[in-house]
Amino acid sequence: MELHVLNHPLVEHKLTVLRDKNTPSSTFRELVSELVSLEAYEATRNLAVVDKPIETPVAPMVGKAIAKPRPIIVPVLRAGLGMLDGMTRMMPSAEVGFLGMKRDEEHPTQQITYANRLPDDLSGRQCFLIDPMLATGGTLVAATHYLAEKGAKDVTAICIIAAPEGIKFVEDNIDPSIDFRVVVCGVDEGLNDRSYIVPGLGDAGDRLYGVVD
């Protein structure tokens, strides 16, 4: 597993505003999108490209174009939806799939899959999983293995913040046959007794979309 933590003043500033409990949902959504766009630059560093002959107004040349099959962006519902706009803005040619997973509150590292909208075959596809929080790591491992069962071998996870416990869980449990990397804006102190990231930013889904009972 390869871990990349962004280290940039703009990221630190936006992350501070994002964490503030007084930041309204509208600003929260905008900041998440902006942070994901910054992360996407690093996350797509190894994006597969092919040569593409073109003609400029001055001369012919051989440029680069994103290779096929097109990469696929997979938000983990529901909080991952808040990151989708930032990713598609950077990769408008990518396809989008959806994966609905939620944490089993009695067993925080176990997940319940309740929805999916993905191609049956992901062989040869570069997959980008997006989910704001890497807390226990259970969702990320389950989601990555779900994609691997459909043939994915190249998976990049993009999260806003992570807990050391979650990073360790992913390192220990991710299938080593998967070319797997994680990009985050920051790594926090740890988890509390409810398995929430501290200091964190609260429940990302609720702050994006409001509380759902």
Short mmCIF file of C-alpha atoms in Angstrom, two decimals:
data_model
loop_
_atom_site.label_atom_id
_atom_site.label_comp_id
_atom_site.label_asym_id
_atom_site.label_seq_id
_atom_site.Cartn_x
_atom_site.Cartn_y
_atom_site.Cartn_z
CA MET A 1 0.00 0.00 0.00
CA GLU A 2 1.25 3.45 -0.94
CA LEU A 3 0.13 6.39 1.23
CA HIS A 4 0.41 10.02 0.12
CA VAL A 5 -0.47 12.85 2.52
CA LEU A 6 -0.85 16.25 0.86
CA ASN A 7 1.36 18.91 2.38
CA HIS A 8 0.31 22.31 1.09
CA PRO A 9 -0.79 25.60 2.69
CA LEU A 10 -3.98 25.76 0.63
CA VAL A 11 -4.96 22.27 1.76
CA GLU A 12 -4.27 23.12 5.41
CA HIS A 13 -6.31 26.32 5.21
CA LYS A 14 -9.31 24.70 3.52
CA LEU A 15 -9.16 21.72 5.89
CA THR A 16 -9.27 24.06 8.91
CA VAL A 17 -12.43 25.77 7.62
CA LEU A 18 -13.92 22.38 6.78
CA ARG A 19 -13.39 21.12 10.35
CA ASP A 20 -15.02 24.15 11.99
CA LYS A 21 -18.42 23.14 13.40
CA ASN A 22 -19.79 26.58 12.48
CA THR A 23 -19.09 26.11 8.76
CA PRO A 24 -22.48 25.82 6.97
CA SER A 25 -23.31 22.88 4.72
CA SER A 26 -23.11 24.98 1.56
CA THR A 27 -19.53 26.04 2.35
CA PHE A 28 -18.67 22.52 3.52
CA ARG A 29 -19.76 21.05 0.18
CA GLU A 30 -17.76 23.64 -1.75
CA LEU A 31 -14.63 23.00 0.30
CA VAL A 32 -14.88 19.23 -0.11
CA SER A 33 -15.06 19.69 -3.88
CA GLU A 34 -12.07 22.04 -3.85
CA LEU A 35 -9.97 19.69 -1.70
CA VAL A 36 -10.78 16.72 -3.90
CA SER A 37 -9.70 18.66 -6.98
CA LEU A 38 -6.34 19.30 -5.31
CA GLU A 39 -6.05 15.62 -4.32
CA ALA A 40 -6.96 14.49 -7.82
CA TYR A 41 -3.79 16.03 -9.19
CA GLU A 42 -1.69 13.69 -7.04
CA ALA A 43 -4.06 10.72 -7.28
CA THR A 44 -3.93 10.69 -11.08
CA ARG A 45 -0.16 10.97 -11.35
CA ASN A 46 0.04 7.39 -12.70
CA LEU A 47 -2.99 7.67 -14.98
CA ALA A 48 -2.44 5.57 -18.10
CA VAL A 49 -2.00 7.59 -21.30
CA VAL A 50 -1.34 6.84 -24.97
CA ASP A 51 0.24 8.82 -27.78
CA LYS A 52 -2.18 10.97 -29.81
CA PRO A 53 -1.09 12.68 -33.03
CA ILE A 54 -2.61 16.14 -33.45
CA GLU A 55 -1.96 19.34 -35.35
CA THR A 56 -1.52 22.64 -33.56
CA PRO A 57 -2.04 25.93 -35.45
CA VAL A 58 1.73 25.84 -36.04
CA ALA A 59 2.82 22.23 -36.59
CA PRO A 60 1.91 18.56 -36.17
CA MET A 61 2.93 16.84 -32.94
CA VAL A 62 2.30 13.77 -30.83
CA GLY A 63 0.55 14.55 -27.55
CA LYS A 64 -0.91 12.37 -24.81
CA ALA A 65 -4.49 11.24 -24.20
CA ILE A 66 -6.07 9.17 -21.43
CA ALA A 67 -5.94 5.50 -22.37
CA LYS A 68 -8.91 3.20 -22.82
CA PRO A 69 -10.70 1.57 -21.13
CA ARG A 70 -11.57 4.83 -19.41
CA PRO A 71 -10.87 5.17 -15.68
CA ILE A 72 -13.84 4.84 -13.37
CA ILE A 73 -14.67 6.96 -10.32
CA VAL A 74 -16.57 5.14 -7.57
CA PRO A 75 -18.05 7.23 -4.74
CA VAL A 76 -18.94 5.26 -1.62
CA LEU A 77 -22.49 6.36 -0.79
CA ARG A 78 -23.59 8.62 0.62
CA ALA A 79 -20.73 10.86 1.77
CA GLY A 80 -18.61 10.01 -1.28
CA LEU A 81 -21.13 11.81 -3.48
CA GLY A 82 -19.90 15.09 -2.05
CA MET A 83 -16.49 14.39 -3.63
CA LEU A 84 -17.78 13.40 -7.06
CA ASP A 85 -18.02 16.88 -8.58
CA GLY A 86 -14.39 17.65 -7.73
CA MET A 87 -13.21 14.43 -9.36
CA THR A 88 -15.29 14.66 -12.52
CA ARG A 89 -14.18 18.26 -12.97
CA MET A 90 -10.60 17.00 -13.19
CA MET A 91 -11.43 13.84 -15.19
CA PRO A 92 -14.53 14.61 -17.27
CA SER A 93 -13.93 11.62 -19.55
CA ALA A 94 -14.02 9.11 -16.67
CA GLU A 95 -17.01 6.87 -16.09
CA VAL A 96 -18.81 6.88 -12.74
CA GLY A 97 -20.01 3.90 -10.71
CA PHE A 98 -21.71 3.82 -7.32
CA LEU A 99 -21.21 1.64 -4.27
CA GLY A 100 -23.44 1.85 -1.21
CA MET A 101 -21.79 0.70 2.02
CA LYS A 102 -22.36 1.56 5.65
CA ARG A 103 -20.55 0.66 8.82
CA ASP A 104 -22.03 -1.95 11.14
CA GLU A 105 -22.12 0.15 14.31
CA GLU A 106 -21.82 -2.95 16.52
CA HIS A 107 -18.78 -4.17 14.56
CA PRO A 108 -17.07 -1.01 13.21
CA THR A 109 -14.62 -2.81 10.89
CA GLN A 110 -17.45 -4.75 9.21
CA GLN A 111 -19.55 -3.29 6.42
CA ILE A 112 -23.04 -3.71 5.03
CA THR A 113 -23.32 -3.37 1.23
CA TYR A 114 -26.76 -2.06 0.28
CA ALA A 115 -26.36 -0.80 -3.31
CA ASN A 116 -24.08 -0.94 -6.31
CA ARG A 117 -24.08 0.36 -9.86
CA LEU A 118 -20.87 -0.89 -11.43
CA PRO A 119 -19.76 -2.66 -14.61
CA ASP A 120 -19.63 -6.43 -14.27
CA ASP A 121 -16.03 -6.47 -15.49
CA LEU A 122 -13.45 -3.96 -14.25
CA SER A 123 -10.45 -5.75 -15.74
CA GLY A 124 -7.88 -3.28 -17.01
CA ARG A 125 -9.68 -0.30 -15.48
CA GLN A 126 -8.01 2.22 -13.21
CA CYS A 127 -10.45 2.72 -10.34
CA PHE A 128 -10.69 5.75 -8.05
CA LEU A 129 -12.61 5.15 -4.82
CA ILE A 130 -13.77 8.35 -3.12
CA ASP A 131 -14.91 8.52 0.52
CA PRO A 132 -14.23 11.48 2.85
CA MET A 133 -13.27 9.54 5.98
CA LEU A 134 -10.78 6.73 6.46
CA ALA A 135 -11.70 5.90 10.06
CA THR A 136 -11.57 2.20 10.98
CA GLY A 137 -10.53 1.23 7.45
CA GLY A 138 -13.24 -1.40 7.18
CA THR A 139 -15.22 0.36 4.46
CA LEU A 140 -12.14 1.04 2.36
CA VAL A 141 -10.95 -2.56 2.51
CA ALA A 142 -14.42 -3.94 1.77
CA ALA A 143 -14.96 -1.52 -1.13
CA THR A 144 -11.55 -2.24 -2.65
CA HIS A 145 -12.06 -6.00 -2.44
CA TYR A 146 -15.53 -5.57 -3.97
CA LEU A 147 -13.93 -3.90 -6.99
CA ALA A 148 -11.22 -6.58 -7.08
CA GLU A 149 -13.88 -9.29 -7.28
CA LYS A 150 -14.97 -7.62 -10.54
CA GLY A 151 -11.42 -7.74 -11.91
CA ALA A 152 -9.94 -4.43 -10.73
CA LYS A 153 -6.21 -4.58 -10.04
CA ASP A 154 -5.40 -0.85 -9.92
CA VAL A 155 -7.25 1.07 -7.19
CA THR A 156 -6.59 4.53 -5.77
CA ALA A 157 -8.56 5.66 -2.71
CA ILE A 158 -9.06 9.39 -2.15
CA CYS A 159 -10.11 10.48 1.34
CA ILE A 160 -10.14 13.84 3.09
CA ILE A 161 -8.84 12.75 6.49
CA ALA A 162 -7.64 9.47 7.97
CA ALA A 163 -6.98 7.94 11.38
CA PRO A 164 -3.75 6.01 12.07
CA GLU A 165 -5.82 2.99 13.15
CA GLY A 166 -7.61 2.94 9.82
CA ILE A 167 -4.38 3.23 7.86
CA LYS A 168 -2.92 0.32 9.84
CA PHE A 169 -6.05 -1.80 9.29
CA VAL A 170 -5.91 -1.19 5.54
CA GLU A 171 -2.20 -2.00 5.40
CA ASP A 172 -2.79 -5.27 7.26
CA ASN A 173 -5.90 -6.40 5.38
CA ILE A 174 -5.76 -5.17 1.79
CA ASP A 175 -5.17 -7.89 -0.80
CA PRO A 176 -1.47 -7.54 -1.74
CA SER A 177 -2.20 -8.51 -5.35
CA ILE A 178 -3.99 -5.15 -5.84
CA ASP A 179 -1.93 -2.15 -6.95
CA PHE A 180 -3.34 0.05 -4.19
CA ARG A 181 -2.64 3.59 -3.02
CA VAL A 182 -4.32 6.11 -0.73
CA VAL A 183 -4.28 9.92 -1.02
CA VAL A 184 -5.41 11.99 1.98
CA CYS A 185 -5.34 15.65 3.01
CA GLY A 186 -4.36 14.87 6.59
CA VAL A 187 -3.86 12.16 9.20
CA ASP A 188 -5.50 12.90 12.58
CA GLU A 189 -4.76 11.80 16.16
CA GLY A 190 -6.90 8.68 16.27
CA LEU A 191 -10.37 7.25 16.93
CA ASN A 192 -12.64 7.78 19.92
CA ASP A 193 -14.70 5.07 21.63
CA ARG A 194 -17.36 5.40 18.89
CA SER A 195 -14.74 4.91 16.16
CA TYR A 196 -15.04 8.53 15.00
CA ILE A 197 -11.90 10.39 13.92
CA VAL A 198 -10.51 12.89 16.47
CA PRO A 199 -10.36 15.86 16.03
CA GLY A 200 -11.96 14.99 12.69
CA LEU A 201 -14.80 16.98 11.20
CA GLY A 202 -17.85 15.11 12.46
CA ASP A 203 -20.08 12.94 10.28
CA ALA A 204 -19.18 13.95 6.73
CA GLY A 205 -22.48 12.72 5.29
CA ASP A 206 -24.54 14.67 7.79
CA ARG A 207 -22.49 17.82 7.28
CA LEU A 208 -22.85 17.52 3.51
CA TYR A 209 -26.53 16.63 3.31
CA GLY A 210 -28.10 16.96 6.76
CA VAL A 211 -29.02 14.39 9.38
CA VAL A 212 -30.94 11.31 8.21
CA ASP A 213 -32.54 9.16 10.93
#
